Short mmCIF file of C-alpha atoms in Angstrom, two decimals:
data_model
loop_
_atom_site.label_atom_id
_atom_site.label_comp_id
_atom_site.label_asym_id
_atom_site.label_seq_id
_atom_site.Cartn_x
_atom_site.Cartn_y
_atom_site.Cartn_z
CA MET E 249 81.21 21.05 24.16
CA THR E 250 81.57 19.35 20.78
CA ALA E 251 79.34 18.65 17.81
CA PRO E 252 79.88 14.94 17.07
CA SER E 253 80.39 13.52 13.60
CA GLU E 254 78.19 10.75 12.23
CA ALA E 255 80.94 8.22 12.97
CA GLN E 256 81.16 9.38 16.58
CA ILE E 257 77.40 9.08 17.02
CA VAL E 258 77.37 5.56 15.59
CA GLU E 259 80.35 4.57 17.74
CA ALA E 260 78.73 5.88 20.93
CA VAL E 261 75.39 4.20 20.23
CA THR E 262 77.05 0.91 19.30
CA ALA E 263 78.99 1.01 22.55
CA LYS E 264 75.74 1.47 24.46
CA LEU E 265 74.18 -1.49 22.67
CA THR E 266 77.15 -3.78 23.35
CA GLY E 267 76.13 -6.30 25.95
CA SER E 268 72.43 -5.32 25.76
CA GLN E 269 69.69 -7.68 24.70
CA GLY E 270 69.28 -6.16 21.25
CA LYS E 271 71.31 -4.67 18.45
CA THR E 272 68.95 -1.81 17.72
CA VAL E 273 67.41 1.03 19.71
CA PRO E 274 63.61 1.09 20.16
CA GLU E 275 62.36 4.27 18.54
CA ALA E 276 60.60 5.30 21.75
CA GLU E 277 63.96 5.25 23.55
CA LEU E 278 65.77 7.56 21.12
CA ALA E 279 65.14 10.77 23.07
CA ARG E 280 66.43 9.28 26.32
CA LEU E 281 69.48 7.79 24.61
CA LEU E 282 70.34 11.09 22.95
CA ALA E 283 70.01 12.93 26.27
CA THR E 284 72.23 10.30 27.95
CA LEU E 285 74.93 10.62 25.30
CA GLU E 286 74.80 14.42 25.47
CA LEU E 287 75.34 14.28 29.23
CA GLU E 288 78.11 11.70 29.04
CA ASN E 289 80.00 13.09 26.05
CA ASP E 290 79.35 16.82 26.41
CA TRP E 291 77.78 16.92 22.96
CA THR E 292 76.00 19.91 21.50
CA ASP E 293 74.04 20.71 18.33
CA VAL E 294 72.66 17.19 17.88
CA SER E 295 69.00 17.55 16.95
CA ALA E 296 66.56 14.70 17.48
CA LYS E 297 65.98 14.66 13.70
CA ARG E 298 69.69 14.27 12.92
CA PHE E 299 70.13 11.62 15.61
CA HIS E 300 67.23 9.60 14.21
CA SER E 301 68.54 10.02 10.65
CA VAL E 302 72.04 8.82 11.54
CA LEU E 303 70.76 5.78 13.42
CA SER E 304 68.25 4.89 10.70
CA LYS E 305 70.95 5.17 8.03
CA ASN E 306 73.11 2.72 10.00
CA ALA E 307 70.24 0.30 10.77
CA LEU E 308 70.36 1.03 14.50
CA VAL E 309 66.67 1.92 14.99
CA ASP E 310 63.95 -0.59 15.79
CA SER E 311 60.87 1.26 14.52
CA ALA E 312 58.63 -1.78 15.04
CA SER E 313 58.56 -1.12 18.79
CA THR E 314 56.94 2.31 18.42
CA ALA E 315 53.32 1.25 18.00
CA SER E 316 53.28 -1.14 20.97
CA THR E 317 54.99 1.38 23.23
CA ALA E 318 52.56 4.11 22.29
CA THR E 319 49.61 1.77 22.86
CA ASN E 320 50.83 0.68 26.29
CA GLY E 321 51.61 4.25 27.32
CA GLY E 322 48.24 5.50 26.20
CA ALA E 323 46.45 2.71 28.02
CA SER E 324 48.30 3.47 31.22
CA ALA E 325 47.50 7.15 31.09
CA GLY E 326 43.90 6.42 30.26
CA ALA E 327 43.57 4.00 33.15
CA GLY E 328 44.99 6.59 35.50
CA ALA E 329 42.68 9.28 34.25
CA ALA E 330 39.70 6.98 34.48
CA GLY E 331 40.64 6.05 38.02
CA SER E 332 40.79 9.70 39.00
CA LYS E 333 37.17 10.20 37.99
CA LYS E 334 36.02 7.46 40.36
CA LYS E 335 37.76 8.93 43.39
CA LYS E 336 35.64 10.99 45.74
CA LYS E 337 36.99 13.44 48.27
CA SER E 338 36.92 12.00 51.77
CA LYS E 339 36.03 14.09 54.78
CA THR E 340 39.49 13.31 56.13
CA ASP E 341 41.18 14.62 53.01
CA ALA E 342 40.80 18.33 53.80
CA GLY E 343 43.96 20.23 53.01
CA VAL E 344 45.41 17.46 50.84
CA PRO E 345 46.78 18.76 47.50
CA ARG E 346 44.55 17.66 44.63
CA SER E 347 45.97 16.51 41.28
CA PHE E 348 44.95 14.61 38.20
CA ILE E 349 46.58 13.13 35.11
CA ASP E 350 46.54 15.40 32.08
CA ALA E 351 46.31 13.04 29.11
CA ASN E 352 48.21 15.56 26.96
CA VAL E 353 51.40 15.24 29.02
CA SER E 354 53.96 13.30 27.02
CA ILE E 355 55.14 10.55 29.38
CA PRO E 356 58.70 9.34 28.60
CA ALA E 357 59.24 5.81 27.34
CA GLY E 358 60.09 3.37 30.10
CA VAL E 359 57.68 4.90 32.62
CA ARG E 360 53.91 5.18 32.88
CA ALA E 361 51.54 7.51 34.67
CA HIS E 362 49.43 6.03 37.43
CA TYR E 363 46.66 7.47 39.61
CA PHE E 364 46.89 5.98 43.11
CA ASP E 365 44.02 7.52 45.08
CA SER E 366 42.51 10.88 46.05
CA VAL E 367 45.10 11.45 48.78
CA LYS E 368 48.32 10.33 47.11
CA GLY E 369 47.15 11.45 43.68
CA LYS E 370 49.17 10.74 40.56
CA GLY E 371 52.62 9.19 40.26
CA LEU E 372 55.12 7.55 37.92
CA VAL E 373 55.79 3.82 37.71
CA ALA E 374 58.62 2.09 35.86
CA SER E 375 57.36 0.10 32.87
CA ARG E 376 60.79 -1.51 32.53
CA SER E 377 63.82 -1.95 34.76
CA PHE E 378 66.48 0.76 35.16
CA ALA E 379 70.08 0.24 36.16
CA GLU E 380 71.72 2.36 38.85
CA GLY E 381 72.82 5.68 37.34
CA GLU E 382 70.67 5.26 34.23
CA LEU E 383 68.85 8.28 32.87
CA VAL E 384 65.10 7.96 33.38
CA PHE E 385 64.05 11.18 31.63
CA THR E 386 65.01 14.77 30.95
CA GLU E 387 62.61 17.68 30.88
CA GLU E 388 62.49 21.42 30.36
CA ALA E 389 60.30 23.57 32.60
CA TYR E 390 56.70 24.09 31.48
CA ILE E 391 56.65 27.33 33.48
CA ALA E 392 60.15 28.82 33.77
CA THR E 393 60.78 31.23 36.66
CA PRO E 394 64.24 32.45 37.65
CA PRO E 395 65.76 31.70 41.05
CA PRO E 396 65.20 34.70 43.38
CA GLU E 397 68.87 35.66 43.33
CA ALA E 398 68.67 36.01 39.53
CA PHE E 399 65.67 38.38 39.35
CA ASP E 400 67.74 41.55 39.08
CA GLN E 401 70.11 40.07 36.49
CA VAL E 402 67.16 39.00 34.33
CA SER E 403 65.60 42.47 34.53
CA SER E 404 68.87 44.16 33.57
CA GLY E 405 69.40 41.90 30.55
CA GLU E 406 72.45 40.14 31.95
CA LEU E 407 70.63 36.80 32.05
CA CYS E 408 68.26 35.46 29.38
CA ALA E 409 64.65 36.03 30.47
CA GLN E 410 63.65 32.56 29.29
CA CYS E 411 66.43 30.06 30.12
CA PHE E 412 68.26 32.30 32.66
CA LEU E 413 71.69 31.51 31.22
CA PRO E 414 74.12 34.43 30.79
CA VAL E 415 73.37 36.28 27.57
CA SER E 416 77.12 36.54 27.08
CA SER E 417 77.24 32.73 26.73
CA ALA E 418 74.97 32.77 23.67
CA PRO E 419 76.28 30.32 21.04
CA VAL E 420 75.88 32.98 18.34
CA GLN E 421 76.18 36.59 19.44
CA LEU E 422 74.18 37.80 16.44
CA ALA E 423 71.27 35.64 17.61
CA ILE E 424 70.86 37.61 20.85
CA LYS E 425 67.44 39.27 20.88
CA ASN E 426 66.32 42.37 22.77
CA CYS E 427 62.76 42.97 23.87
CA GLY E 428 62.84 46.32 22.07
CA LYS E 429 60.73 47.95 24.79
CA CYS E 430 62.34 47.02 28.12
CA LYS E 431 65.86 45.96 29.10
CA VAL E 432 65.09 42.24 28.97
CA ARG E 433 67.18 40.16 26.53
CA PHE E 434 67.14 36.62 25.17
CA CYS E 435 70.20 34.54 24.34
CA THR E 436 68.71 32.87 21.24
CA SER E 437 65.87 33.35 18.79
CA ALA E 438 64.22 30.25 20.25
CA CYS E 439 64.24 31.73 23.76
CA ALA E 440 62.81 35.01 22.43
CA ARG E 441 60.06 33.21 20.51
CA THR E 442 59.08 31.10 23.54
CA ALA E 443 59.08 34.06 25.94
CA MET E 444 57.00 36.29 23.69
CA ALA E 445 54.49 33.49 23.07
CA THR E 446 54.13 32.44 26.72
CA HIS E 447 54.69 35.36 29.09
CA HIS E 448 56.69 38.44 28.09
CA THR E 449 54.05 40.13 25.96
CA LEU E 450 51.85 40.39 29.06
CA LEU E 451 54.53 40.88 31.73
CA CYS E 452 56.76 43.40 29.94
CA THR E 453 56.36 46.62 31.92
CA GLU E 454 56.58 48.71 28.74
CA LEU E 455 54.17 46.70 26.61
CA ASN E 456 51.84 46.35 29.59
CA PRO E 457 52.49 49.22 32.05
CA ALA E 458 49.83 47.79 34.39
CA ALA E 459 52.26 44.94 35.13
CA LYS E 460 54.85 47.27 36.67
CA PRO E 461 53.58 47.09 40.32
CA LEU E 462 53.44 43.30 40.07
CA VAL E 463 56.97 42.99 38.68
CA GLN E 464 58.30 45.45 41.25
CA LEU E 465 56.68 43.45 44.08
CA VAL E 466 58.19 40.19 42.79
CA GLN E 467 61.62 41.81 42.60
CA SER E 468 61.53 43.64 45.93
CA GLN E 469 60.31 40.59 47.86
CA LYS E 470 62.23 38.02 45.78
CA TRP E 471 58.82 36.34 45.70
CA GLN E 472 59.38 33.30 43.52
CA SER E 473 55.96 31.68 43.93
CA LEU E 474 54.18 34.92 42.98
CA HIS E 475 56.38 35.15 39.89
CA CYS E 476 55.46 31.54 39.07
CA VAL E 477 51.75 32.38 39.39
CA ALA E 478 52.20 35.42 37.14
CA ARG E 479 54.01 33.45 34.46
CA SER E 480 51.47 30.60 34.69
CA LEU E 481 48.53 32.95 34.12
CA ALA E 482 50.48 34.81 31.45
CA ARG E 483 51.11 31.54 29.59
CA LEU E 484 47.39 30.77 29.68
CA LEU E 485 46.24 34.24 28.65
CA SER E 486 48.92 34.60 25.98
CA THR E 487 46.95 32.08 23.92
CA LEU E 488 44.32 34.83 23.55
CA THR E 489 46.58 37.78 22.70
CA PRO E 490 47.11 39.48 19.32
CA HIS E 491 50.71 38.21 19.35
CA ASN E 492 49.49 34.63 19.13
CA ASN E 493 46.38 35.36 17.08
CA GLY E 494 47.09 37.81 14.31
CA MET E 495 49.53 40.72 13.96
CA GLY E 496 50.18 39.73 10.35
CA LYS E 497 50.70 36.05 11.10
CA GLN E 498 49.67 33.50 8.50
CA SER E 499 47.40 30.65 9.61
CA ARG E 500 50.36 28.27 9.45
CA GLU E 501 52.29 30.43 11.93
CA GLN E 502 49.32 30.44 14.30
CA ASP E 503 49.03 26.66 13.95
CA ASP E 504 52.74 26.33 14.76
CA LEU E 505 52.30 28.45 17.91
CA ILE E 506 49.40 26.30 19.06
CA ALA E 507 51.34 23.12 18.34
CA ALA E 508 54.35 24.39 20.28
CA TYR E 509 52.66 26.07 23.25
CA GLY E 510 49.04 24.89 23.28
CA ASP E 511 45.69 26.63 22.99
CA PHE E 512 43.72 28.02 25.93
CA GLU E 513 42.00 24.73 26.79
CA THR E 514 45.23 22.71 26.60
CA VAL E 515 47.18 25.10 28.83
CA HIS E 516 44.30 25.42 31.29
CA ALA E 517 44.10 21.63 31.65
CA ARG E 518 47.87 21.33 32.11
CA LEU E 519 48.06 23.98 34.83
CA SER E 520 45.00 22.56 36.59
CA SER E 521 46.54 19.07 36.72
CA PHE E 522 49.37 20.14 39.05
CA ALA E 523 48.78 19.29 42.71
CA THR E 524 46.83 22.20 44.19
CA VAL E 525 46.14 23.35 47.74
CA SER E 526 45.26 26.74 49.20
CA GLU E 527 48.24 28.75 50.38
CA LEU E 528 46.33 29.56 53.55
CA GLU E 529 46.20 25.83 54.30
CA ARG E 530 49.99 25.66 54.02
CA ARG E 531 50.52 28.79 56.07
CA SER E 532 48.17 27.74 58.85
CA ARG E 533 50.39 24.69 59.44
CA ASN E 534 53.44 26.83 60.16
CA PRO E 535 54.14 27.05 63.93
CA GLY E 536 54.83 30.78 63.61
CA TRP E 537 51.82 31.64 61.48
CA ALA E 538 49.78 33.18 64.31
CA THR E 539 52.58 35.69 64.90
CA GLU E 540 53.12 36.55 61.23
CA LYS E 541 49.53 36.28 59.99
CA ALA E 542 48.59 39.97 59.92
CA SER E 543 51.67 41.17 58.04
CA PHE E 544 51.55 38.35 55.48
CA GLU E 545 47.84 38.78 54.83
CA GLY E 546 48.56 42.43 54.04
CA ILE E 547 51.18 41.60 51.45
CA LEU E 548 48.95 38.85 50.04
CA ALA E 549 46.24 41.44 49.43
CA GLU E 550 48.76 43.74 47.75
CA ALA E 551 49.96 40.89 45.53
CA TYR E 552 46.42 39.90 44.56
CA THR E 553 45.55 43.45 43.54
CA ALA E 554 48.75 43.81 41.52
CA LEU E 555 48.18 40.48 39.77
CA CYS E 556 44.60 41.34 38.80
CA ASN E 557 45.53 44.80 37.53
CA ALA E 558 48.34 43.32 35.44
CA LEU E 559 46.61 40.32 33.89
CA ASP E 560 42.85 40.13 34.49
CA PRO E 561 41.12 40.97 31.17
CA TYR E 562 38.08 42.12 33.15
CA ALA E 563 39.92 44.37 35.63
CA GLU E 564 38.15 47.72 35.95
CA PRO E 565 41.02 49.95 34.71
CA ARG E 566 41.24 47.86 31.55
CA THR E 567 37.56 47.52 30.76
CA SER E 568 36.90 51.25 31.30
CA ALA E 569 39.77 52.39 29.06
CA PRO E 570 38.59 54.27 25.94
CA HIS E 571 40.70 52.06 23.66
CA PRO E 572 41.48 48.34 24.04
CA ASP E 573 45.04 47.44 24.97
CA PRO E 574 46.66 46.34 21.67
CA HIS E 575 48.92 43.80 23.42
CA HIS E 576 46.50 42.32 25.94
CA VAL E 577 43.87 39.59 25.73
CA GLN E 578 41.26 39.89 22.98
CA LEU E 579 37.78 39.63 24.48
CA ASP E 580 36.35 38.28 21.23
CA LEU E 581 38.66 35.26 21.54
CA ILE E 582 37.36 34.67 25.06
CA ASP E 583 33.79 34.81 23.80
CA ALA E 584 34.62 32.42 20.95
CA VAL E 585 34.41 29.48 23.39
CA LYS E 586 31.52 29.49 25.87
CA THR E 587 33.46 28.19 28.89
CA ARG E 588 36.43 30.58 28.71
CA LYS E 589 34.86 33.65 30.32
CA GLY E 590 33.76 31.72 33.41
CA GLN E 591 37.13 30.02 33.74
CA ILE E 592 39.01 33.32 33.51
CA LYS E 593 36.74 35.08 36.01
CA ASP E 594 37.18 32.18 38.41
CA LEU E 595 40.98 32.33 38.10
CA PHE E 596 41.03 35.93 39.29
CA THR E 597 39.06 35.42 42.51
CA TYR E 598 40.99 35.71 45.78
CA ALA E 599 40.34 32.05 46.62
CA SER E 600 41.84 30.98 43.30
CA PHE E 601 44.80 33.29 43.85
CA LEU E 602 45.56 31.45 47.11
CA LYS E 603 45.28 28.11 45.31
CA LEU E 604 47.61 29.29 42.56
CA LEU E 605 50.20 30.33 45.16
CA GLY E 606 49.81 27.01 46.96
CA ARG E 607 50.19 25.15 43.66
CA ALA E 608 53.40 27.02 42.87
CA ASN E 609 54.95 26.34 46.28
CA VAL E 610 54.00 22.66 46.35
CA ASN E 611 55.22 21.91 42.81
CA MET E 612 58.19 24.20 42.15
CA GLU E 613 61.51 22.45 41.68
CA LYS E 614 64.30 23.88 43.85
CA PHE E 615 65.36 26.45 41.21
CA GLY E 616 61.74 27.48 40.65
CA GLY E 617 60.37 25.86 37.50
CA LEU E 618 57.12 23.93 37.10
CA TYR E 619 57.71 20.66 35.25
CA SER E 620 54.92 18.54 33.75
CA VAL E 621 56.52 15.10 34.21
CA HIS E 622 58.59 15.96 37.30
CA SER E 623 55.34 16.94 39.04
CA PHE E 624 54.20 13.30 38.91
CA LEU E 625 57.04 12.17 41.20
CA ASN E 626 55.92 11.41 44.74
CA HIS E 627 58.06 11.62 47.88
CA SER E 628 60.03 9.04 49.81
CA CYS E 629 62.73 9.58 52.42
CA ALA E 630 64.41 6.59 50.75
CA PRO E 631 64.22 7.74 47.08
CA ASN E 632 65.14 5.64 44.05
CA VAL E 633 65.47 8.65 41.72
CA GLN E 634 67.44 11.88 42.01
CA ILE E 635 66.97 15.10 40.07
CA ARG E 636 69.97 16.86 38.57
CA HIS E 637 70.18 20.00 36.49
CA VAL E 638 71.55 19.53 33.00
CA PRO E 639 74.59 21.62 32.00
CA GLU E 640 74.25 23.72 28.85
CA ARG E 641 77.18 25.61 27.33
CA GLY E 642 79.23 24.40 30.28
CA ILE E 643 76.81 26.10 32.71
CA LEU E 644 74.34 24.46 35.06
CA ALA E 645 70.98 25.16 33.43
CA SER E 646 68.32 26.09 35.97
CA MET E 647 65.32 25.18 33.81
CA LYS E 648 66.26 21.73 32.51
CA VAL E 649 66.39 18.66 34.73
CA ALA E 650 67.45 15.04 34.39
CA ALA E 651 66.02 12.20 36.50
CA LEU E 652 68.60 9.51 37.28
CA ALA E 653 68.15 6.13 38.97
CA LEU E 654 69.84 6.12 42.40
CA ARG E 655 69.77 2.34 42.54
CA PRO E 656 68.45 -0.50 40.37
CA ILE E 657 64.73 0.00 39.79
CA ALA E 658 62.50 -2.95 38.98
CA LYS E 659 59.66 -2.95 36.49
CA ASP E 660 56.37 -1.78 38.09
CA GLU E 661 58.20 -0.05 40.96
CA GLU E 662 57.08 3.49 41.71
CA LEU E 663 59.60 6.24 40.93
CA VAL E 664 60.09 8.48 43.97
CA ILE E 665 62.30 11.42 44.90
CA SER E 666 62.90 13.13 48.24
CA TYR E 667 61.28 16.56 48.56
CA ILE E 668 63.53 17.36 51.53
CA ASP E 669 66.96 16.42 52.89
CA PRO E 670 66.46 12.71 53.71
CA THR E 671 69.29 12.80 56.28
CA THR E 672 67.29 15.13 58.53
CA ARG E 673 66.06 13.60 61.80
CA LEU E 674 62.68 11.83 61.76
CA GLY E 675 60.61 14.43 63.62
CA ARG E 676 61.95 17.22 61.47
CA ARG E 677 61.19 15.39 58.20
CA GLN E 678 57.65 14.65 59.28
CA LEU E 679 57.01 18.27 60.30
CA VAL E 680 58.41 19.83 57.11
CA LEU E 681 56.48 17.46 54.85
CA TYR E 682 53.24 18.16 56.74
CA ARG E 683 53.85 21.91 56.83
CA ASP E 684 55.26 22.66 53.37
CA TYR E 685 53.80 19.86 51.21
CA CYS E 686 50.55 19.25 53.11
CA PHE E 687 50.79 15.51 53.57
CA GLY E 688 51.71 13.16 56.33
CA PRO E 689 52.65 11.34 58.30
CA CYS E 690 55.18 10.03 55.80
CA THR E 691 55.01 6.23 55.82
CA CYS E 692 57.87 5.44 53.45
CA PRO E 693 60.00 2.40 54.42
CA LYS E 694 62.63 4.59 56.09
CA CYS E 695 60.08 6.43 58.23
CA VAL E 696 58.20 3.25 59.17
CA GLN E 697 61.46 1.71 60.40
CA GLU E 698 62.47 4.80 62.37
CA LEU E 699 58.98 5.10 63.86
CA LYS E 700 59.18 1.49 64.94
CA GLU E 701 62.50 2.17 66.65
CA VAL E 702 60.87 4.82 68.87
CA GLY E 703 57.81 2.65 69.53
CA LEU E 704 55.35 4.41 67.20
CA GLN E 705 53.04 3.21 64.44
CA TYR E 706 50.55 5.46 62.68
CA ASP E 707 46.92 4.34 62.75
CA PRO E 708 44.56 6.91 61.18
CA ALA E 709 41.63 5.32 63.01
CA LYS E 710 43.23 6.08 66.38
CA ASN E 711 45.41 9.16 65.81
CA SER E 712 44.88 12.55 64.24
CA VAL E 713 47.80 13.67 62.11
CA LYS E 714 48.73 16.57 64.39
CA THR E 715 48.55 14.45 67.54
CA PHE E 716 50.72 11.78 65.95
CA LEU E 717 53.29 14.31 64.71
CA ASP E 718 53.51 15.74 68.24
CA SER E 719 54.26 12.23 69.50
CA VAL E 720 56.90 11.78 66.82
CA ALA E 721 58.53 15.08 67.76
CA ARG E 722 58.68 14.20 71.45
CA LYS E 723 59.97 10.66 71.03
CA SER E 724 62.43 11.32 68.20
CA ASN E 725 63.86 14.46 69.78
CA PRO E 726 64.21 14.16 73.54
CA ASP E 727 66.32 17.34 73.69
CA PRO E 728 64.38 20.15 71.93
CA HIS E 729 66.93 22.78 73.00
CA ALA E 730 69.66 20.99 71.05
CA ALA E 731 67.46 20.87 67.97
CA ALA E 732 66.70 24.58 68.24
CA ALA E 733 70.39 25.31 68.11
CA VAL E 734 70.83 23.69 64.70
CA ASP E 735 67.46 24.43 63.05
CA PRO E 736 67.10 27.55 60.84
CA SER E 737 65.53 30.62 62.41
CA LEU E 738 61.75 31.00 62.38
CA GLU E 739 61.96 34.02 60.09
CA GLU E 740 64.11 32.18 57.53
CA GLU E 741 61.80 29.17 57.62
CA LEU E 742 58.72 31.32 57.18
CA ARG E 743 60.15 33.08 54.16
CA ALA E 744 61.38 29.82 52.57
CA SER E 745 58.16 27.90 53.15
CA LEU E 746 55.96 30.76 51.94
CA GLY E 747 57.81 31.12 48.65
CA PHE E 748 59.81 34.25 49.51
#
């Protein structure tokens, strides 16, 4: 990877503008252009500030477009949010993941947020056209959780506990940071700062010994969704810890932490906006759930207890201790805002725990992160966008994604990805989407055409979802024994679909 000179930056941008409608770059498009050039040219160490400075110096920035873009984007988000308030839950919507548009999510230029209805929820729509292969947006995980196979390497300090890249690949070896209490390490000061401000202060088994059973359960079961829940709650509660609210920090430092990672209300709203459904609803749709129910309910209870003991500020062992935990949540900060205590108590009920697990499993990207913008993307078996992981230091980064146009996308067209392998047979796709993502039947153009070919058309007034999916399975797969030979085993499917 190379750090480009000013001349190289100007040359690359000019080449991009050649043949386009304008001779300058709209300011709102600078972040996307920089990300595109970094991907294409293997650049490194080009900050957004430097990029803007170089382009401004060479009269390549159209700053006049900023105000109109911001106005249009804000109007779109506002319309979506307003629409969500008018939607009422239908009796037929039971078990459908619920989501809403968080107005604080920064939507990339060129796309807008849109709220469709109470069943489909939120989505992204193109506000301009995109060419095939064009970068739509890049994004880093809002909640970063390592892939299951990396848990042990993170705990041993081999991989950074924030970005999950090898610590040995750190750009500056002197910048490597150790936790100081446990074996966890961070490859840069930025990773260390983010981790300590969003999760590690509460999940370090030395700073918070009560977290040890939870961390051990995550590691032993390779339970990615439970880890995601733990880091989500830790990010929320970290806004109320001494680390983020004192410990010698000046008011400017505290303001910087809030600006970078949000306050309690901001984080709570962001986490709540992700599509949410009870994990029991997901599990009950699994064909093998009746067989596995007792054993999984046992481990769910164990996980719930471990999570509460680790993080709940009102857990009995913590409230009865003679001295307050110096690294945990400060109760006076909870009491400072009237609504916080009720929200926190609600989060640590068993019903909420099941919803948090369901939220993690429905929204996690394949490597495990929760992404604010990525979570807006709805499914189609004929997608127009694909998600790729962005290489950093020559390594495929697990917690940074890029959305690329698979084909030309017209203005006002919805941006969609495929949650599953779109080459899978029709009956299989319909079952997995209904079971793992709690929606269906899928009526994307590809599915409608394939349903038509087997003589089926979904009519919610005439068919229940389960009855229709049974019909799809029978008609699209006349030889179930052949399908059984190629499908994964029940045990593997159970573990994958339940977040293990």
